[in-house]
Tab-separated table of C-alpha atoms in Angstrom:
chain	number	residue	atom	x	y	z
A	461	MET	CA	185.687	-31.477	44.108
A	462	PRO	CA	188.987	-30.336	42.593
A	463	LEU	CA	190.627	-32.754	40.199
A	464	LYS	CA	192.835	-35.304	41.922
A	465	HIS	CA	196.447	-34.229	41.835
A	466	ILE	CA	199.845	-34.722	43.457
A	467	VAL	CA	202.213	-31.785	43.968
A	468	GLU	CA	205.967	-32.190	44.179
A	469	GLU	CA	208.521	-29.451	44.724
A	470	ILE	CA	211.593	-29.778	42.516
A	471	THR	CA	214.983	-28.134	43.002
A	472	LEU	CA	217.106	-28.157	39.860
A	473	ASN	CA	220.868	-28.584	39.785
A	474	SER	CA	221.181	-24.813	39.396
A	475	GLY	CA	219.108	-24.028	42.471
A	476	ALA	CA	216.040	-23.053	40.470
A	477	LYS	CA	212.863	-24.236	42.180
A	478	GLY	CA	209.391	-25.153	41.079
A	479	LEU	CA	206.495	-27.548	41.082
A	480	ILE	CA	205.511	-30.542	39.017
A	481	ILE	CA	201.812	-31.218	39.512
A	482	ASP	CA	200.587	-34.597	38.356
A	483	VAL	CA	196.900	-34.529	37.374
A	484	PRO	CA	196.080	-38.133	36.391
A	485	ASP	CA	194.040	-38.713	33.229
A	486	SER	CA	194.043	-35.035	32.226
A	487	THR	CA	194.664	-34.250	28.574
A	488	VAL	CA	196.042	-30.724	29.001
A	489	VAL	CA	199.411	-29.489	30.233
A	490	SER	CA	199.664	-26.078	31.895
A	491	TYR	CA	203.029	-24.286	31.982
A	492	ASP	CA	203.933	-21.314	34.194
A	493	ILE	CA	207.403	-19.797	34.377
A	494	GLY	CA	207.808	-16.810	36.678
A	495	PHE	CA	210.605	-14.379	37.501
A	496	ARG	CA	210.793	-11.494	39.928
A	497	ALA	CA	211.159	-9.182	36.980
A	498	GLY	CA	208.285	-6.722	37.196
A	499	TYR	CA	208.221	-2.956	37.414
A	500	ASP	CA	209.770	-2.963	40.903
A	501	TYR	CA	213.049	-4.193	39.401
A	502	ALA	CA	213.273	-1.760	36.480
A	503	GLU	CA	215.063	1.565	36.673
A	504	PRO	CA	212.397	4.262	37.286
A	505	LEU	CA	213.398	6.417	34.303
A	506	VAL	CA	212.956	3.434	31.975
A	507	GLN	CA	210.338	1.584	34.015
A	508	GLN	CA	208.466	0.295	30.990
A	509	SER	CA	211.514	-1.690	29.904
A	510	ALA	CA	209.944	-4.501	31.969
A	511	HIS	CA	206.645	-4.151	30.119
A	512	LEU	CA	208.417	-4.052	26.771
A	513	LEU	CA	210.387	-7.180	27.645
A	514	GLU	CA	207.088	-8.953	28.313
A	515	HIS	CA	205.687	-7.780	24.966
A	516	MET	CA	208.800	-9.009	23.181
A	517	ALA	CA	208.643	-12.424	24.853
A	518	PHE	CA	207.609	-15.445	22.843
A	519	GLY	CA	208.878	-13.613	19.788
A	520	VAL	CA	212.143	-13.454	17.914
A	521	SER	CA	214.472	-16.075	19.331
A	522	ASP	CA	217.075	-18.590	18.277
A	523	GLY	CA	215.647	-20.363	15.237
A	524	PHE	CA	212.736	-17.942	14.727
A	525	GLU	CA	213.396	-14.812	12.685
A	526	THR	CA	210.080	-13.134	13.478
A	527	ALA	CA	207.434	-13.239	16.182
A	528	GLU	CA	204.947	-14.376	13.561
A	529	VAL	CA	207.027	-17.438	12.697
A	530	PHE	CA	207.331	-18.328	16.380
A	531	SER	CA	203.590	-17.891	16.913
A	532	GLN	CA	202.777	-20.093	13.940
A	533	GLU	CA	205.000	-22.866	15.246
A	534	PHE	CA	203.802	-22.590	18.844
A	535	THR	CA	200.084	-22.675	18.078
A	536	LYS	CA	199.941	-25.115	15.180
A	537	ASN	CA	198.416	-27.909	17.293
A	538	GLY	CA	196.120	-25.662	19.324
A	539	ALA	CA	198.483	-24.552	22.086
A	540	HIS	CA	198.190	-20.977	23.307
A	541	ARG	CA	200.541	-18.774	25.303
A	542	GLY	CA	200.941	-15.357	26.842
A	543	ALA	CA	203.038	-13.248	29.163
A	544	THR	CA	202.138	-10.823	31.950
A	545	THR	CA	204.026	-8.128	33.830
A	546	TYR	CA	202.942	-6.708	37.162
A	547	ASP	CA	204.686	-4.821	39.961
A	548	ARG	CA	206.747	-7.720	41.300
A	549	GLY	CA	206.663	-10.439	38.715
A	550	MET	CA	206.781	-11.383	35.083
A	551	SER	CA	205.199	-14.658	34.094
A	552	TYR	CA	205.158	-16.725	30.948
A	553	GLY	CA	202.262	-19.130	30.590
A	554	ALA	CA	200.882	-21.631	28.125
A	555	GLU	CA	198.573	-24.591	27.680
A	556	SER	CA	198.918	-27.468	25.273
A	557	ALA	CA	197.734	-30.979	24.630
A	558	VAL	CA	199.683	-33.643	26.502
A	559	MET	CA	200.827	-35.102	23.195
A	560	GLU	CA	203.089	-32.119	22.525
A	561	TRP	CA	204.427	-31.254	25.967
A	562	GLU	CA	208.008	-31.918	24.858
A	563	ARG	CA	207.788	-29.652	21.807
A	564	ILE	CA	206.227	-26.857	23.851
A	565	MET	CA	208.910	-27.169	26.532
A	566	ASP	CA	211.559	-26.789	23.832
A	567	LEU	CA	209.832	-23.656	22.524
A	568	PHE	CA	209.651	-22.241	26.048
A	569	GLN	CA	213.360	-22.842	26.407
A	570	ALA	CA	214.122	-21.054	23.137
A	571	ALA	CA	211.927	-18.060	23.987
A	572	ILE	CA	213.154	-17.547	27.544
A	573	THR	CA	216.817	-18.551	27.335
A	574	ARG	CA	217.673	-17.523	23.764
A	575	PRO	CA	215.611	-14.421	22.915
A	576	ILE	CA	216.819	-12.026	20.237
A	577	PHE	CA	215.935	-8.397	20.932
A	578	THR	CA	215.753	-6.329	17.756
A	579	GLN	CA	215.243	-2.609	17.234
A	580	LYS	CA	212.391	-3.307	14.839
A	581	THR	CA	210.497	-5.309	17.446
A	582	LEU	CA	211.192	-2.708	20.126
A	583	ASP	CA	209.829	0.103	17.958
A	584	SER	CA	206.653	-1.852	17.254
A	585	GLU	CA	206.090	-2.788	20.870
A	586	LYS	CA	206.659	0.763	22.072
A	587	GLY	CA	203.609	1.686	20.033
A	588	ASN	CA	201.606	-1.234	21.400
A	589	VAL	CA	202.512	-0.490	25.019
A	590	ARG	CA	201.625	3.172	24.534
A	591	GLU	CA	198.261	2.199	23.038
A	592	GLU	CA	197.619	-0.148	25.957
A	593	LEU	CA	198.382	2.467	28.596
A	594	VAL	CA	196.577	5.343	26.882
A	595	SER	CA	193.459	3.176	26.591
A	596	GLN	CA	193.439	2.818	30.381
A	597	ALA	CA	192.656	6.525	30.812
A	598	ASP	CA	188.953	5.652	30.603
A	599	ASN	CA	189.283	2.849	33.154
A	600	HIS	CA	188.158	5.020	36.047
A	601	SER	CA	188.563	2.286	38.666
A	602	ARG	CA	192.196	1.809	37.650
A	603	VAL	CA	192.839	5.565	37.622
A	604	LEU	CA	191.358	5.983	41.101
A	605	TYR	CA	193.248	2.968	42.454
A	606	GLN	CA	196.575	4.336	41.237
A	607	HIS	CA	195.896	7.746	42.794
A	608	ILE	CA	194.957	6.109	46.098
A	609	GLN	CA	198.074	3.940	46.141
A	610	ARG	CA	200.226	6.987	45.522
A	611	ALA	CA	198.454	8.890	48.303
A	612	LEU	CA	199.062	6.021	50.737
A	613	GLY	CA	202.789	6.157	50.053
A	614	SER	CA	203.477	3.978	47.024
A	615	LYS	CA	206.273	5.143	44.754
A	616	ARG	CA	205.046	3.007	41.887
A	617	LEU	CA	204.309	4.903	38.695
A	618	MET	CA	200.847	5.824	37.477
A	619	ASP	CA	199.910	5.294	33.841
A	620	PRO	CA	200.748	8.839	32.585
A	621	GLU	CA	204.169	8.530	34.229
A	622	LYS	CA	204.669	5.109	32.668
A	623	ILE	CA	203.910	6.540	29.237
A	624	GLU	CA	206.563	9.218	29.752
A	625	THR	CA	209.250	6.545	30.190
A	626	ILE	CA	208.556	4.781	26.892
A	627	GLU	CA	210.343	7.095	24.469
A	628	ARG	CA	213.605	7.181	26.396
A	629	ILE	CA	213.906	3.380	26.473
A	630	GLN	CA	216.713	1.984	24.357
A	631	LEU	CA	217.237	-1.595	23.265
A	632	SER	CA	220.034	-1.843	25.823
A	633	ASP	CA	217.546	-1.086	28.629
A	634	VAL	CA	215.438	-4.104	27.695
A	635	GLN	CA	218.541	-6.265	27.394
A	636	ASN	CA	219.832	-5.082	30.781
A	637	HIS	CA	216.505	-5.807	32.474
A	638	TYR	CA	216.495	-9.285	30.952
A	639	ARG	CA	220.043	-10.011	32.143
A	640	LYS	CA	219.322	-8.695	35.635
A	641	THR	CA	216.147	-10.668	36.202
A	642	HIS	CA	216.166	-13.777	34.029
A	643	THR	CA	218.440	-15.966	36.091
A	644	LEU	CA	217.943	-19.505	37.315
A	645	LYS	CA	217.741	-18.755	41.036
A	646	ASN	CA	215.264	-15.958	40.311
A	647	MET	CA	213.027	-18.370	38.373
A	648	ARG	CA	210.066	-20.372	39.641
A	649	PHE	CA	208.133	-22.850	37.526
A	650	SER	CA	205.004	-24.965	37.598
A	651	ILE	CA	204.288	-27.716	35.082
A	652	ALA	CA	200.915	-29.423	35.553
A	653	GLY	CA	199.182	-32.282	33.752
A	654	ASP	CA	199.183	-36.067	33.469
A	655	LEU	CA	202.943	-36.095	33.876
A	656	SER	CA	203.952	-38.940	36.197
A	657	LYS	CA	205.657	-40.889	33.439
A	658	TYR	CA	207.374	-37.763	32.065
A	659	LYS	CA	208.688	-36.267	35.312
A	660	ASP	CA	212.312	-37.288	34.840
A	661	GLU	CA	212.316	-36.015	31.251
A	662	ILE	CA	210.834	-32.675	32.326
A	663	ILE	CA	213.467	-32.234	35.025
A	664	LYS	CA	216.198	-33.139	32.545
A	665	LYS	CA	214.944	-30.509	30.106
A	666	LEU	CA	214.726	-27.821	32.788
A	667	ASN	CA	218.259	-28.639	33.932
A	668	GLN	CA	219.416	-27.843	30.388
A	669	TRP	CA	218.157	-24.255	30.488
A	670	ASP	CA	221.169	-22.045	29.826
A	671	LEU	CA	220.712	-18.972	32.001
A	672	PRO	CA	223.058	-17.332	34.520
A	673	ILE	CA	222.757	-18.738	38.038
A	674	GLY	CA	222.113	-15.322	39.601
A	675	ASP	CA	220.281	-14.726	42.873
A	676	ARG	CA	216.676	-14.609	44.014
A	677	LEU	CA	215.763	-10.920	43.921
A	678	PRO	CA	214.169	-9.665	47.151
A	679	ALA	CA	210.544	-8.586	47.312
A	680	LEU	CA	210.077	-4.851	47.683
A	681	GLU	CA	208.794	-3.961	51.151
A	682	LEU	CA	205.993	-1.391	51.288
A	683	VAL	CA	204.689	0.785	54.108
A	684	SER	CA	201.326	2.540	53.911
A	685	LYS	CA	200.609	5.895	55.540
A	686	SER	CA	197.218	7.572	55.936
A	687	SER	CA	196.365	10.322	53.494
A	688	PRO	CA	193.882	13.159	53.069
A	689	MET	CA	191.054	12.480	50.645
A	690	VAL	CA	191.889	11.659	47.027
A	691	HIS	CA	189.756	13.751	44.676
A	692	VAL	CA	189.851	13.138	40.917
A	693	TYR	CA	187.442	15.487	39.160
A	694	ARG	CA	185.641	14.283	36.039
A	695	LYS	CA	183.055	16.745	34.825
A	696	ASP	CA	181.366	14.212	32.552
A	697	MET	CA	180.723	11.629	35.330
A	698	SER	CA	177.335	12.125	36.955
A	699	ASN	CA	177.904	9.646	39.777
A	700	LEU	CA	180.668	9.095	42.304
A	701	LEU	CA	183.056	6.191	41.854
A	702	PHE	CA	184.514	5.680	45.325
A	703	ARG	CA	187.018	3.520	47.138
A	704	LEU	CA	187.552	3.451	50.892
A	705	GLN	CA	190.881	1.724	51.496
A	706	MET	CA	192.228	0.604	54.852
A	707	ASP	CA	195.752	-0.839	55.095
A	708	ILE	CA	197.656	-2.485	57.917
A	709	ASN	CA	201.401	-2.863	57.664
A	710	ARG	CA	201.703	-6.601	58.003
A	711	GLU	CA	200.925	-9.687	55.946
A	712	LEU	CA	197.858	-11.720	56.864
A	713	SER	CA	198.109	-15.470	57.305
A	714	ASN	CA	196.174	-17.815	55.038
A	715	ILE	CA	193.725	-18.484	57.875
A	716	GLU	CA	193.205	-14.749	58.381
A	717	ASN	CA	192.551	-14.305	54.671
A	718	VAL	CA	189.751	-16.867	54.919
A	719	ALA	CA	188.238	-14.953	57.844
A	720	MET	CA	188.345	-11.702	55.867
A	721	SER	CA	186.638	-13.422	52.938
A	722	ALA	CA	183.863	-14.556	55.269
A	723	LEU	CA	183.432	-10.997	56.530
A	724	GLY	CA	183.272	-9.706	52.971
A	725	HIS	CA	180.571	-12.228	52.156
A	726	ILE	CA	178.489	-11.213	55.175
A	727	LEU	CA	178.753	-7.495	54.391
A	728	THR	CA	178.651	-7.265	50.594
A	729	GLY	CA	178.751	-10.720	49.033
A	730	THR	CA	175.118	-11.258	48.023
A	731	PHE	CA	171.807	-9.544	47.345
A	732	HIS	CA	170.853	-10.372	50.939
A	733	SER	CA	174.096	-9.122	52.506
A	734	ARG	CA	174.146	-6.496	55.235
A	735	ILE	CA	175.438	-3.580	53.168
A	736	TYR	CA	175.067	-4.358	49.473
A	737	GLY	CA	171.802	-6.223	49.928
A	738	LYS	CA	170.288	-3.496	52.077
A	739	ALA	CA	171.513	-0.742	49.740
A	740	ARG	CA	169.862	-2.510	46.822
A	741	SER	CA	166.622	-2.976	48.742
A	742	GLN	CA	166.607	0.749	49.537
A	743	GLY	CA	167.341	1.683	45.927
A	744	ILE	CA	170.387	3.763	46.807
A	745	CYS	CA	173.187	1.878	45.039
A	746	TYR	CA	173.184	-0.398	42.011
A	747	ASN	CA	176.704	-1.752	42.404
A	748	MET	CA	179.150	-1.810	45.305
A	749	GLY	CA	181.286	-4.342	47.095
A	750	SER	CA	184.290	-4.979	49.265
A	751	GLY	CA	187.509	-6.925	49.123
A	752	SER	CA	190.637	-7.794	51.026
A	753	SER	CA	194.155	-8.799	50.104
A	754	SER	CA	197.505	-9.579	51.634
A	755	ASP	CA	200.944	-9.632	50.126
A	756	ILE	CA	204.571	-10.408	50.923
A	757	SER	CA	205.253	-6.689	50.499
A	758	GLY	CA	204.088	-6.399	54.112
A	759	VAL	CA	200.807	-4.561	53.492
A	760	SER	CA	197.309	-6.015	53.829
A	761	SER	CA	194.234	-4.153	52.604
A	762	TRP	CA	190.497	-4.045	53.222
A	763	TRP	CA	188.402	-1.865	50.955
A	764	PHE	CA	184.907	-0.857	49.950
A	765	TYR	CA	184.176	0.348	46.438
A	766	GLY	CA	181.282	1.197	44.196
A	767	LYS	CA	179.339	3.763	42.207
A	768	VAL	CA	176.657	5.909	43.774
A	769	GLN	CA	174.700	9.016	42.848
A	770	LEU	CA	175.763	12.035	44.862
A	771	GLU	CA	172.381	12.397	46.551
A	772	ASN	CA	172.649	8.808	47.861
A	773	ALA	CA	176.318	8.788	48.860
A	774	ASP	CA	175.842	9.951	52.445
A	775	THR	CA	173.138	7.343	53.100
A	776	LEU	CA	175.306	4.558	51.665
A	777	PHE	CA	178.394	5.599	53.596
A	778	ARG	CA	176.447	5.798	56.856
A	779	LEU	CA	175.174	2.277	56.174
A	780	ILE	CA	178.760	1.044	55.715
A	781	ILE	CA	179.822	2.642	59.003
A	782	GLU	CA	176.763	1.308	60.835
A	783	GLN	CA	177.438	-2.266	59.766
A	784	ILE	CA	181.166	-2.084	60.490
A	785	LYS	CA	180.379	-0.879	64.007
A	786	LYS	CA	178.048	-3.826	64.502
A	787	VAL	CA	180.854	-6.198	63.536
A	788	LEU	CA	183.205	-4.457	65.963
A	789	ASP	CA	180.620	-5.052	68.691
A	790	GLY	CA	180.641	-8.769	67.881
A	791	ASP	CA	177.243	-8.650	66.183
A	792	ILE	CA	177.677	-11.590	63.807
A	793	THR	CA	175.156	-14.385	64.105
A	794	GLU	CA	175.979	-18.065	63.873
A	795	GLU	CA	173.531	-18.251	60.969
A	796	GLU	CA	175.474	-15.589	59.055
A	797	LEU	CA	178.793	-17.296	59.741
A	798	ASP	CA	177.432	-20.713	58.764
A	799	ALA	CA	176.064	-19.259	55.518
A	800	ALA	CA	179.425	-17.666	54.707
A	801	LYS	CA	181.191	-20.968	55.365
A	802	GLN	CA	178.718	-22.907	53.252
A	803	TYR	CA	179.210	-20.447	50.397
A	804	ALA	CA	182.991	-20.810	50.650
A	805	LEU	CA	182.787	-24.611	50.807
A	806	GLY	CA	180.651	-24.583	47.681
A	807	GLY	CA	183.290	-22.473	45.994
A	808	TYR	CA	185.890	-25.045	46.995
A	809	GLN	CA	183.784	-27.816	45.463
A	810	MET	CA	183.736	-25.919	42.151
A	811	ARG	CA	187.403	-24.923	42.240
A	812	GLY	CA	190.168	-26.785	40.498
A	813	GLN	CA	188.114	-28.277	37.689
A	814	THR	CA	190.817	-27.604	35.104
A	815	VAL	CA	194.549	-28.217	35.043
A	816	SER	CA	195.263	-24.501	34.708
A	817	SER	CA	193.097	-23.596	37.708
A	818	ILE	CA	194.916	-26.151	39.855
A	819	SER	CA	198.262	-24.777	38.713
A	820	GLY	CA	197.025	-21.239	39.350
A	821	TRP	CA	196.134	-22.066	42.945
A	822	TYR	CA	199.647	-23.295	43.690
A	823	THR	CA	201.618	-20.709	41.719
A	824	SER	CA	199.766	-17.770	43.288
A	825	TYR	CA	201.287	-18.627	46.666
A	826	TYR	CA	204.404	-20.592	45.778
A	827	PHE	CA	205.900	-18.007	43.423
A	828	GLY	CA	205.849	-15.463	46.257
A	829	HIS	CA	206.564	-17.557	49.335
A	830	ASP	CA	208.435	-20.674	48.115
A	831	GLU	CA	205.905	-22.732	50.057
A	832	ILE	CA	203.193	-25.129	48.925
A	833	ASP	CA	199.696	-24.211	50.100
A	834	PRO	CA	197.727	-27.473	49.684
A	835	LEU	CA	194.403	-26.970	47.951
A	836	GLU	CA	192.861	-29.696	50.099
A	837	SER	CA	193.565	-27.625	53.226
A	838	SER	CA	190.886	-25.102	52.224
A	839	PRO	CA	187.870	-26.890	53.774
A	840	ASP	CA	189.513	-27.150	57.193
A	841	ARG	CA	190.418	-23.453	57.143
A	842	ILE	CA	186.891	-22.508	56.177
A	843	LYS	CA	185.279	-24.714	58.818
A	844	SER	CA	187.608	-23.480	61.571
A	845	THR	CA	186.803	-19.782	61.046
A	846	THR	CA	185.127	-18.247	64.108
A	847	ARG	CA	183.265	-15.049	64.880
A	848	GLU	CA	186.126	-14.157	67.189
A	849	ASP	CA	188.600	-14.423	64.297
A	850	ILE	CA	186.507	-12.064	62.179
A	851	VAL	CA	185.884	-9.511	64.924
A	852	LYS	CA	189.552	-9.473	65.928
A	853	LEU	CA	190.662	-8.740	62.357
A	854	ALA	CA	187.985	-6.097	61.841
A	855	LYS	CA	189.120	-4.347	65.024
A	856	GLU	CA	192.746	-4.474	63.920
A	857	PHE	CA	191.904	-2.846	60.602
A	858	ILE	CA	189.623	-0.189	62.075
A	859	ASN	CA	191.827	0.674	65.059
A	860	ASN	CA	195.251	0.434	63.412
A	861	CYS	CA	194.795	1.110	59.727
A	862	GLU	CA	196.380	3.636	57.428
A	863	TRP	CA	193.525	4.809	55.237
A	864	THR	CA	192.002	7.202	52.763
A	865	LEU	CA	188.804	7.772	50.823
A	866	GLY	CA	189.085	8.376	47.108
A	867	GLY	CA	186.466	9.526	44.660
A	868	ILE	CA	186.348	10.145	40.941
A	869	GLY	CA	183.457	12.033	39.363
A	870	ASN	CA	181.883	15.490	39.312
A	871	ALA	CA	181.554	15.777	43.080
A	872	SER	CA	183.073	18.946	44.484
A	873	SER	CA	186.014	18.876	46.869
A	874	GLU	CA	183.683	20.023	49.629
A	875	GLN	CA	181.279	17.148	48.993
A	876	LEU	CA	184.019	14.514	49.025
A	877	GLN	CA	185.627	16.071	52.092
A	878	SER	CA	182.350	15.746	53.989
A	879	HIS	CA	182.307	12.014	53.198
A	880	TYR	CA	185.949	11.696	54.232
A	881	ASP	CA	185.170	13.443	57.521
A	882	LEU	CA	182.314	11.005	58.100
A	883	PHE	CA	184.627	7.998	57.755
A	884	ALA	CA	187.210	9.759	59.921
A	885	THR	CA	184.825	9.460	62.868
A	886	LEU	CA	185.285	5.694	62.556
A	887	LEU	CA	188.888	5.443	61.462
A	888	ASN	CA	190.852	8.209	63.162
A	889	ASN	CA	191.093	6.264	66.416
A	890	LYS	CA	194.389	4.478	65.864
A	891	ASP	CA	195.672	2.533	68.849
A	892	LYS	CA	198.717	4.099	70.420
């Protein structure tokens, strides 16, 4: 069972909002501070100013002349920290022993509210960001994903385009992005640990953060549109790395996400699953799977991915289509559904065994929706999932999706097009 905990939403005097999660008898404190400050909020010509801001975080700030001095002070009792930038958000995170929560909170305040951006640090981090992005050229799954997203209508930059923006970024671009995004109403926080006796002190400290009031920046709305096949040729790849992506232009509910997870488990979740298990037993695919996601951007996705030798690709893809059609016909047994539920309930039992994992559960939803999704609600959602729920969602995706098939490898355009045409027999039947 997850660790016992109590979640309370806090609204600061400034309007900033967040969570204090009391985890009795824990010895660790987890800190998460998030802003809508990702790539979506940077000017396209200097898009990596957001990434560079993240790299410069927890560095030179009031009282700390270098990033090394700050790091030495922050970690001296075993605490660790990091920062992450993604399309929508930028998050600052850390963990420490309970004994030093106050010191760590003060260091957070210095880093986030009183940073000092220097040309020397910017020049160094430009090199680090470039190294990071160039190294991703061999991450074929990432490369294919970015090409597919672009084909489906995303205007977000791919890695080569990101690299092009680095050199033109000036120190003022990083400073402007910081001023635009790092405001109190645009901030969300989560502080988790054995904190009941410190709650008032934590709130007092957060109320002292000196940032502009600002506004909550809106989430970028996305719309997917079907695309021809996405073919990325790599002469040196002997197999086909593929991704079949199906999008619907709406956000799924939490209950619907549970139903999609159950479907994924039935189709590809285990060595005895309908698609992955059968493909393994036939010796036609070593590794493949499926996934689903939903986001406040307004797009929800269902995808199949994997690696397959060219001579086995048609057999695998026909197996995927065959099993999807069975689901559409309502061919899901009670035994399969019960097994998927039992698997999910077991996952719930193992979830939330650390303070950071509990905080992660709440921040993943709260930072986007400003709503608390209680961890203890998971079992009821899992148990209430029905075959009808799963079939209804599968039909919505198949009959109303925007989709494409992407492949990276040494397959010819003609070979990939034949696979695309095969999936089109299933997917080009959009409801009018």
